[in-house]
PDB file of C-alpha atoms in Angstrom:
ATOM      1  CA  UNK A   1     -25.247  44.609 -40.627  1.00 66.00           C
ATOM      2  CA  UNK A   2     -23.477  41.560 -41.869  1.00 71.00           C
ATOM      3  CA  UNK A   3     -25.243  39.622 -44.606  1.00 86.00           C
ATOM      4  CA  UNK A   4     -24.634  36.253 -46.174  1.00 92.00           C
ATOM      5  CA  UNK A   5     -26.124  35.937 -49.641  1.00 94.00           C
ATOM      6  CA  UNK A   6     -26.684  32.478 -51.095  1.00 96.00           C
ATOM      7  CA  UNK A   7     -27.546  31.557 -54.683  1.00 96.00           C
ATOM      8  CA  UNK A   8     -29.354  30.063 -56.385  1.00 96.00           C
ATOM      9  CA  UNK A   9     -32.560  29.856 -54.398  1.00 94.00           C
ATOM     10  CA  UNK A  10     -33.635  26.701 -56.229  1.00 95.00           C
ATOM     11  CA  UNK A  11     -31.903  24.183 -58.469  1.00 97.00           C
ATOM     12  CA  UNK A  12     -33.644  21.352 -60.261  1.00 97.00           C
ATOM     13  CA  UNK A  13     -31.261  18.816 -61.809  1.00 97.00           C
ATOM     14  CA  UNK A  14     -31.386  15.467 -63.511  1.00 97.00           C
ATOM     15  CA  UNK A  15     -29.893  12.665 -61.453  1.00 97.00           C
ATOM     16  CA  UNK A  16     -26.229  12.383 -62.359  1.00 98.00           C
ATOM     17  CA  UNK A  17     -25.775  16.081 -63.085  1.00 98.00           C
ATOM     18  CA  UNK A  18     -23.570  18.284 -60.941  1.00 98.00           C
ATOM     19  CA  UNK A  19     -24.820  20.960 -58.548  1.00 98.00           C
ATOM     20  CA  UNK A  20     -23.204  24.026 -57.011  1.00 98.00           C
ATOM     21  CA  UNK A  21     -24.414  26.565 -54.467  1.00 98.00           C
ATOM     22  CA  UNK A  22     -22.559  29.769 -53.649  1.00 98.00           C
ATOM     23  CA  UNK A  23     -22.355  32.008 -50.616  1.00 97.00           C
ATOM     24  CA  UNK A  24     -21.061  35.551 -50.388  1.00 97.00           C
ATOM     25  CA  UNK A  25     -20.525  37.596 -47.259  1.00 95.00           C
ATOM     26  CA  UNK A  26     -20.394  41.364 -46.995  1.00 90.00           C
ATOM     27  CA  UNK A  27     -17.598  41.042 -44.425  1.00 91.00           C
ATOM     28  CA  UNK A  28     -14.631  38.784 -43.778  1.00 94.00           C
ATOM     29  CA  UNK A  29     -15.605  35.605 -41.960  1.00 95.00           C
ATOM     30  CA  UNK A  30     -13.838  33.699 -39.176  1.00 93.00           C
ATOM     31  CA  UNK A  31     -15.201  30.464 -40.544  1.00 94.00           C
ATOM     32  CA  UNK A  32     -18.042  29.135 -42.636  1.00 96.00           C
ATOM     33  CA  UNK A  33     -20.228  26.144 -41.918  1.00 97.00           C
ATOM     34  CA  UNK A  34     -22.496  24.160 -44.226  1.00 98.00           C
ATOM     35  CA  UNK A  35     -25.719  22.418 -43.264  1.00 98.00           C
ATOM     36  CA  UNK A  36     -28.186  20.174 -45.056  1.00 98.00           C
ATOM     37  CA  UNK A  37     -31.884  20.089 -44.285  1.00 97.00           C
ATOM     38  CA  UNK A  38     -33.912  17.222 -45.724  1.00 97.00           C
ATOM     39  CA  UNK A  39     -37.584  17.935 -46.489  1.00 94.00           C
ATOM     40  CA  UNK A  40     -39.503  17.994 -43.200  1.00 93.00           C
ATOM     41  CA  UNK A  41     -36.289  17.694 -41.206  1.00 96.00           C
ATOM     42  CA  UNK A  42     -33.913  19.871 -39.291  1.00 97.00           C
ATOM     43  CA  UNK A  43     -30.563  21.281 -40.419  1.00 97.00           C
ATOM     44  CA  UNK A  44     -27.666  18.870 -40.017  1.00 97.00           C
ATOM     45  CA  UNK A  45     -24.049  20.003 -39.896  1.00 97.00           C
ATOM     46  CA  UNK A  46     -21.929  18.983 -42.863  1.00 98.00           C
ATOM     47  CA  UNK A  47     -18.600  20.742 -42.492  1.00 97.00           C
ATOM     48  CA  UNK A  48     -16.709  23.779 -41.224  1.00 96.00           C
ATOM     49  CA  UNK A  49     -14.035  25.653 -43.175  1.00 97.00           C
ATOM     50  CA  UNK A  50     -11.618  27.920 -41.347  1.00 95.00           C
ATOM     51  CA  UNK A  51      -8.551  28.658 -43.466  1.00 96.00           C
ATOM     52  CA  UNK A  52      -8.285  30.994 -46.420  1.00 97.00           C
ATOM     53  CA  UNK A  53      -8.476  29.007 -49.673  1.00 97.00           C
ATOM     54  CA  UNK A  54      -9.393  25.806 -47.849  1.00 97.00           C
ATOM     55  CA  UNK A  55     -10.881  22.931 -49.845  1.00 98.00           C
ATOM     56  CA  UNK A  56     -12.466  19.903 -48.198  1.00 98.00           C
ATOM     57  CA  UNK A  57     -14.110  16.862 -49.720  1.00 98.00           C
ATOM     58  CA  UNK A  58     -16.697  14.472 -48.422  1.00 97.00           C
ATOM     59  CA  UNK A  59     -17.261  11.742 -51.006  1.00 97.00           C
ATOM     60  CA  UNK A  60     -19.108  13.558 -53.845  1.00 98.00           C
ATOM     61  CA  UNK A  61     -19.261  16.883 -51.982  1.00 98.00           C
ATOM     62  CA  UNK A  62     -16.527  19.510 -52.365  1.00 98.00           C
ATOM     63  CA  UNK A  63     -16.458  22.588 -50.154  1.00 98.00           C
ATOM     64  CA  UNK A  64     -14.338  25.666 -50.813  1.00 98.00           C
ATOM     65  CA  UNK A  65     -13.565  28.768 -48.774  1.00 98.00           C
ATOM     66  CA  UNK A  66     -12.391  31.779 -50.725  1.00 97.00           C
ATOM     67  CA  UNK A  67      -8.974  33.378 -50.395  1.00 96.00           C
ATOM     68  CA  UNK A  68     -10.483  36.526 -48.903  1.00 96.00           C
ATOM     69  CA  UNK A  69     -12.675  34.468 -46.549  1.00 96.00           C
ATOM     70  CA  UNK A  70     -15.772  36.193 -47.884  1.00 96.00           C
ATOM     71  CA  UNK A  71     -17.175  33.511 -50.146  1.00 97.00           C
ATOM     72  CA  UNK A  72     -17.699  29.789 -50.205  1.00 98.00           C
ATOM     73  CA  UNK A  73     -19.160  27.116 -52.414  1.00 98.00           C
ATOM     74  CA  UNK A  74     -20.528  23.599 -52.161  1.00 98.00           C
ATOM     75  CA  UNK A  75     -20.284  21.396 -55.238  1.00 98.00           C
ATOM     76  CA  UNK A  76     -21.956  18.020 -55.565  1.00 98.00           C
ATOM     77  CA  UNK A  77     -20.703  15.732 -58.306  1.00 98.00           C
ATOM     78  CA  UNK A  78     -23.145  13.357 -59.990  1.00 98.00           C
ATOM     79  CA  UNK A  79     -26.186  14.104 -57.859  1.00 98.00           C
ATOM     80  CA  UNK A  80     -28.321  11.321 -56.459  1.00 97.00           C
ATOM     81  CA  UNK A  81     -31.914  11.403 -55.214  1.00 97.00           C
ATOM     82  CA  UNK A  82     -30.557  11.174 -51.667  1.00 97.00           C
ATOM     83  CA  UNK A  83     -28.998  14.629 -52.162  1.00 98.00           C
ATOM     84  CA  UNK A  84     -32.445  16.262 -52.195  1.00 98.00           C
ATOM     85  CA  UNK A  85     -32.848  18.970 -49.583  1.00 97.00           C
ATOM     86  CA  UNK A  86     -31.949  22.532 -48.750  1.00 97.00           C
ATOM     87  CA  UNK A  87     -28.297  23.452 -48.300  1.00 98.00           C
ATOM     88  CA  UNK A  88     -27.421  26.342 -46.020  1.00 97.00           C
ATOM     89  CA  UNK A  89     -24.166  28.128 -45.516  1.00 97.00           C
ATOM     90  CA  UNK A  90     -23.568  29.942 -42.229  1.00 95.00           C
ATOM     91  CA  UNK A  91     -20.809  32.473 -41.808  1.00 93.00           C
ATOM     92  CA  UNK A  92     -19.291  33.352 -38.473  1.00 89.00           C
ATOM     93  CA  UNK A  93     -18.045  36.889 -38.004  1.00 84.00           C
ATOM     94  CA  UNK A  94     -15.327  38.179 -35.672  1.00 80.00           C
ATOM     95  CA  UNK A  95     -17.790  38.501 -32.792  1.00 77.00           C
ATOM     96  CA  UNK A  96     -18.742  34.776 -33.083  1.00 76.00           C
ATOM     97  CA  UNK A  97     -22.133  35.647 -34.529  1.00 81.00           C
ATOM     98  CA  UNK A  98     -23.337  33.016 -36.996  1.00 86.00           C
ATOM     99  CA  UNK A  99     -25.356  34.323 -39.951  1.00 90.00           C
ATOM    100  CA  UNK A 100     -27.197  31.871 -42.174  1.00 92.00           C
ATOM    101  CA  UNK A 101     -27.662  32.248 -45.894  1.00 93.00           C
ATOM    102  CA  UNK A 102     -31.186  31.868 -47.231  1.00 92.00           C
ATOM    103  CA  UNK A 103     -30.462  28.360 -48.515  1.00 95.00           C
ATOM    104  CA  UNK A 104     -30.502  26.580 -51.865  1.00 97.00           C
ATOM    105  CA  UNK A 105     -33.196  24.018 -52.388  1.00 96.00           C
ATOM    106  CA  UNK A 106     -31.995  21.088 -54.498  1.00 98.00           C
ATOM    107  CA  UNK A 107     -34.471  18.906 -56.356  1.00 97.00           C
ATOM    108  CA  UNK A 108     -33.233  15.829 -58.243  1.00 97.00           C
ATOM    109  CA  UNK A 109     -35.192  14.170 -61.066  1.00 95.00           C
ATOM    110  CA  UNK A 110     -34.656  10.402 -61.050  1.00 93.00           C
TER     111      UNK A 110
ATOM    112  CA  UNK B   1     -27.709   9.637 -27.434  1.00 83.00           C
ATOM    113  CA  UNK B   2     -26.571  13.254 -27.902  1.00 83.00           C
ATOM    114  CA  UNK B   3     -29.541  15.339 -28.840  1.00 94.00           C
ATOM    115  CA  UNK B   4     -31.496  18.568 -28.652  1.00 97.00           C
ATOM    116  CA  UNK B   5     -35.108  17.990 -27.664  1.00 97.00           C
ATOM    117  CA  UNK B   6     -37.827  20.473 -28.555  1.00 97.00           C
ATOM    118  CA  UNK B   7     -41.452  20.355 -27.553  1.00 97.00           C
ATOM    119  CA  UNK B   8     -44.069  20.506 -28.826  1.00 97.00           C
ATOM    120  CA  UNK B   9     -43.538  19.419 -32.431  1.00 97.00           C
ATOM    121  CA  UNK B  10     -46.697  21.191 -33.600  1.00 97.00           C
ATOM    122  CA  UNK B  11     -48.666  23.948 -31.929  1.00 97.00           C
ATOM    123  CA  UNK B  12     -51.775  25.840 -32.974  1.00 97.00           C
ATOM    124  CA  UNK B  13     -52.810  28.749 -30.806  1.00 96.00           C
ATOM    125  CA  UNK B  14     -54.749  31.987 -30.911  1.00 96.00           C
ATOM    126  CA  UNK B  15     -53.547  35.561 -30.844  1.00 97.00           C
ATOM    127  CA  UNK B  16     -52.567  36.750 -27.384  1.00 96.00           C
ATOM    128  CA  UNK B  17     -52.435  33.396 -25.620  1.00 97.00           C
ATOM    129  CA  UNK B  18     -49.061  33.010 -23.941  1.00 97.00           C
ATOM    130  CA  UNK B  19     -47.047  29.959 -24.913  1.00 97.00           C
ATOM    131  CA  UNK B  20     -43.689  28.358 -24.201  1.00 98.00           C
ATOM    132  CA  UNK B  21     -41.638  26.121 -26.457  1.00 98.00           C
ATOM    133  CA  UNK B  22     -39.184  24.044 -24.491  1.00 98.00           C
ATOM    134  CA  UNK B  23     -35.655  23.122 -25.544  1.00 98.00           C
ATOM    135  CA  UNK B  24     -33.255  20.832 -23.742  1.00 98.00           C
ATOM    136  CA  UNK B  25     -29.809  19.481 -24.673  1.00 97.00           C
ATOM    137  CA  UNK B  26     -27.829  16.668 -23.054  1.00 96.00           C
ATOM    138  CA  UNK B  27     -24.374  17.533 -24.418  1.00 95.00           C
ATOM    139  CA  UNK B  28     -23.321  20.042 -21.770  1.00 95.00           C
ATOM    140  CA  UNK B  29     -23.102  22.750 -24.421  1.00 95.00           C
ATOM    141  CA  UNK B  30     -22.538  26.329 -23.310  1.00 93.00           C
ATOM    142  CA  UNK B  31     -24.109  27.903 -26.377  1.00 93.00           C
ATOM    143  CA  UNK B  32     -27.817  27.674 -27.198  1.00 95.00           C
ATOM    144  CA  UNK B  33     -29.886  29.563 -29.733  1.00 95.00           C
ATOM    145  CA  UNK B  34     -33.359  29.920 -31.200  1.00 97.00           C
ATOM    146  CA  UNK B  35     -34.065  30.382 -34.901  1.00 97.00           C
ATOM    147  CA  UNK B  36     -37.165  30.854 -36.952  1.00 97.00           C
ATOM    148  CA  UNK B  37     -37.379  29.572 -40.499  1.00 96.00           C
ATOM    149  CA  UNK B  38     -39.635  31.209 -43.055  1.00 93.00           C
ATOM    150  CA  UNK B  39     -39.800  30.460 -46.806  1.00 87.00           C
ATOM    151  CA  UNK B  40     -37.143  32.350 -48.726  1.00 82.00           C
ATOM    152  CA  UNK B  41     -35.623  33.870 -45.575  1.00 85.00           C
ATOM    153  CA  UNK B  42     -33.507  31.016 -44.315  1.00 87.00           C
ATOM    154  CA  UNK B  43     -32.804  30.727 -40.611  1.00 93.00           C
ATOM    155  CA  UNK B  44     -33.015  33.928 -38.614  1.00 93.00           C
ATOM    156  CA  UNK B  45     -31.703  34.077 -35.094  1.00 93.00           C
ATOM    157  CA  UNK B  46     -34.142  35.156 -32.386  1.00 96.00           C
ATOM    158  CA  UNK B  47     -32.092  34.927 -29.191  1.00 95.00           C
ATOM    159  CA  UNK B  48     -28.958  33.163 -28.101  1.00 93.00           C
ATOM    160  CA  UNK B  49     -27.206  32.319 -24.867  1.00 93.00           C
ATOM    161  CA  UNK B  50     -23.486  31.909 -24.314  1.00 90.00           C
ATOM    162  CA  UNK B  51     -23.967  30.338 -20.882  1.00 92.00           C
ATOM    163  CA  UNK B  52     -26.223  30.175 -17.834  1.00 95.00           C
ATOM    164  CA  UNK B  53     -27.891  33.519 -17.055  1.00 95.00           C
ATOM    165  CA  UNK B  54     -26.364  35.079 -20.190  1.00 93.00           C
ATOM    166  CA  UNK B  55     -28.753  35.825 -23.055  1.00 95.00           C
ATOM    167  CA  UNK B  56     -28.554  38.194 -26.024  1.00 92.00           C
ATOM    168  CA  UNK B  57     -30.824  39.346 -28.799  1.00 93.00           C
ATOM    169  CA  UNK B  58     -30.396  37.930 -32.252  1.00 91.00           C
ATOM    170  CA  UNK B  59     -31.689  39.486 -35.449  1.00 89.00           C
ATOM    171  CA  UNK B  60     -35.438  39.165 -34.826  1.00 95.00           C
ATOM    172  CA  UNK B  61     -36.046  39.273 -31.036  1.00 97.00           C
ATOM    173  CA  UNK B  62     -39.243  41.353 -31.001  1.00 97.00           C
ATOM    174  CA  UNK B  63     -42.158  39.511 -29.417  1.00 97.00           C
ATOM    175  CA  UNK B  64     -40.013  36.784 -27.855  1.00 98.00           C
ATOM    176  CA  UNK B  65     -38.421  36.121 -24.477  1.00 98.00           C
ATOM    177  CA  UNK B  66     -35.945  33.503 -23.344  1.00 98.00           C
ATOM    178  CA  UNK B  67     -34.328  32.387 -20.125  1.00 97.00           C
ATOM    179  CA  UNK B  68     -31.266  30.293 -19.290  1.00 97.00           C
ATOM    180  CA  UNK B  69     -31.537  29.281 -15.659  1.00 97.00           C
ATOM    181  CA  UNK B  70     -29.901  25.906 -16.231  1.00 96.00           C
ATOM    182  CA  UNK B  71     -27.264  24.904 -18.748  1.00 96.00           C
ATOM    183  CA  UNK B  72     -29.386  22.256 -20.415  1.00 97.00           C
ATOM    184  CA  UNK B  73     -32.637  24.230 -20.888  1.00 98.00           C
ATOM    185  CA  UNK B  74     -33.416  27.244 -23.049  1.00 98.00           C
ATOM    186  CA  UNK B  75     -37.174  27.866 -23.345  1.00 98.00           C
ATOM    187  CA  UNK B  76     -38.666  30.283 -25.859  1.00 98.00           C
ATOM    188  CA  UNK B  77     -41.577  32.326 -24.559  1.00 98.00           C
ATOM    189  CA  UNK B  78     -44.174  34.172 -26.608  1.00 98.00           C
ATOM    190  CA  UNK B  79     -46.028  36.388 -24.137  1.00 96.00           C
ATOM    191  CA  UNK B  80     -48.669  37.558 -26.613  1.00 97.00           C
ATOM    192  CA  UNK B  81     -48.359  35.664 -29.899  1.00 97.00           C
ATOM    193  CA  UNK B  82     -49.452  37.313 -33.123  1.00 97.00           C
ATOM    194  CA  UNK B  83     -50.104  35.811 -36.576  1.00 97.00           C
ATOM    195  CA  UNK B  84     -46.762  37.110 -37.915  1.00 97.00           C
ATOM    196  CA  UNK B  85     -45.069  34.735 -35.488  1.00 98.00           C
ATOM    197  CA  UNK B  86     -46.464  31.757 -37.382  1.00 98.00           C
ATOM    198  CA  UNK B  87     -43.287  29.965 -38.387  1.00 98.00           C
ATOM    199  CA  UNK B  88     -41.064  26.932 -38.002  1.00 98.00           C
ATOM    200  CA  UNK B  89     -38.849  27.283 -34.930  1.00 98.00           C
ATOM    201  CA  UNK B  90     -35.567  25.522 -34.244  1.00 98.00           C
ATOM    202  CA  UNK B  91     -33.529  25.349 -31.098  1.00 98.00           C
ATOM    203  CA  UNK B  92     -29.817  24.611 -31.467  1.00 97.00           C
ATOM    204  CA  UNK B  93     -26.797  24.147 -29.247  1.00 96.00           C
ATOM    205  CA  UNK B  94     -23.032  23.949 -29.627  1.00 93.00           C
ATOM    206  CA  UNK B  95     -19.751  24.150 -27.864  1.00 88.00           C
ATOM    207  CA  UNK B  96     -18.838  27.809 -28.316  1.00 73.00           C
ATOM    208  CA  UNK B  97     -18.231  28.560 -31.999  1.00 67.00           C
ATOM    209  CA  UNK B  98     -18.540  24.961 -33.060  1.00 81.00           C
ATOM    210  CA  UNK B  99     -21.027  23.038 -35.106  1.00 91.00           C
ATOM    211  CA  UNK B 100     -24.670  23.485 -34.236  1.00 95.00           C
ATOM    212  CA  UNK B 101     -26.894  20.593 -33.204  1.00 96.00           C
ATOM    213  CA  UNK B 102     -30.518  21.332 -34.040  1.00 97.00           C
ATOM    214  CA  UNK B 103     -33.724  20.129 -32.473  1.00 98.00           C
ATOM    215  CA  UNK B 104     -36.467  18.611 -34.628  1.00 97.00           C
ATOM    216  CA  UNK B 105     -38.363  21.876 -34.868  1.00 97.00           C
ATOM    217  CA  UNK B 106     -41.684  23.299 -33.708  1.00 98.00           C
ATOM    218  CA  UNK B 107     -44.270  24.300 -36.295  1.00 97.00           C
ATOM    219  CA  UNK B 108     -46.267  27.130 -34.745  1.00 98.00           C
ATOM    220  CA  UNK B 109     -49.501  28.510 -36.149  1.00 97.00           C
ATOM    221  CA  UNK B 110     -51.023  31.605 -34.553  1.00 97.00           C
ATOM    222  CA  UNK B 111     -54.625  32.213 -35.602  1.00 96.00           C
TER     223      UNK B 111
END
């Protein structure tokens, strides 16, 4: 079945350093969504990418969707302690099934 | 306020004792879904519903039941819970194919 692989599993950075998490799908996706889950909280929607090669920015966050619509990345510039949490990608296949990656847990040293 | 409401927030039970986790949304969403979250495994879909009286199995449906008799409610039923169902459960809803709104989660422990 369809899988969405996400790496790394953990990332521990110094405040001010950059952070990137990557997702790869075994099949072509209709769209990809990104969510953030703060410790003890629930996942919260960040963004959805639909077009091949699409790049979207939200302040210090940059989201990319690959040309083949099989991979995606989330890059955070100059991390802050408020960025702490687990970031999930979720790929939607042609049958509108949404498959979550296993998440990347970001820890930020102040 | 637009929200997905799950209850209870925490639940400790014993093996074999039937339980129901309730989920309700006030956004008139057609799509609702249940996920379980386990360390290192991300969010795995248990069941989902595209609309009233329409439910389908997700990736890990064994040991669970759901019903969708009304648009706003989507309860998760564990007829005979077992320890391997100890997990963090999330209900979510969306307009079809759109962003998911998650409930606050239910931490279930089955002893």
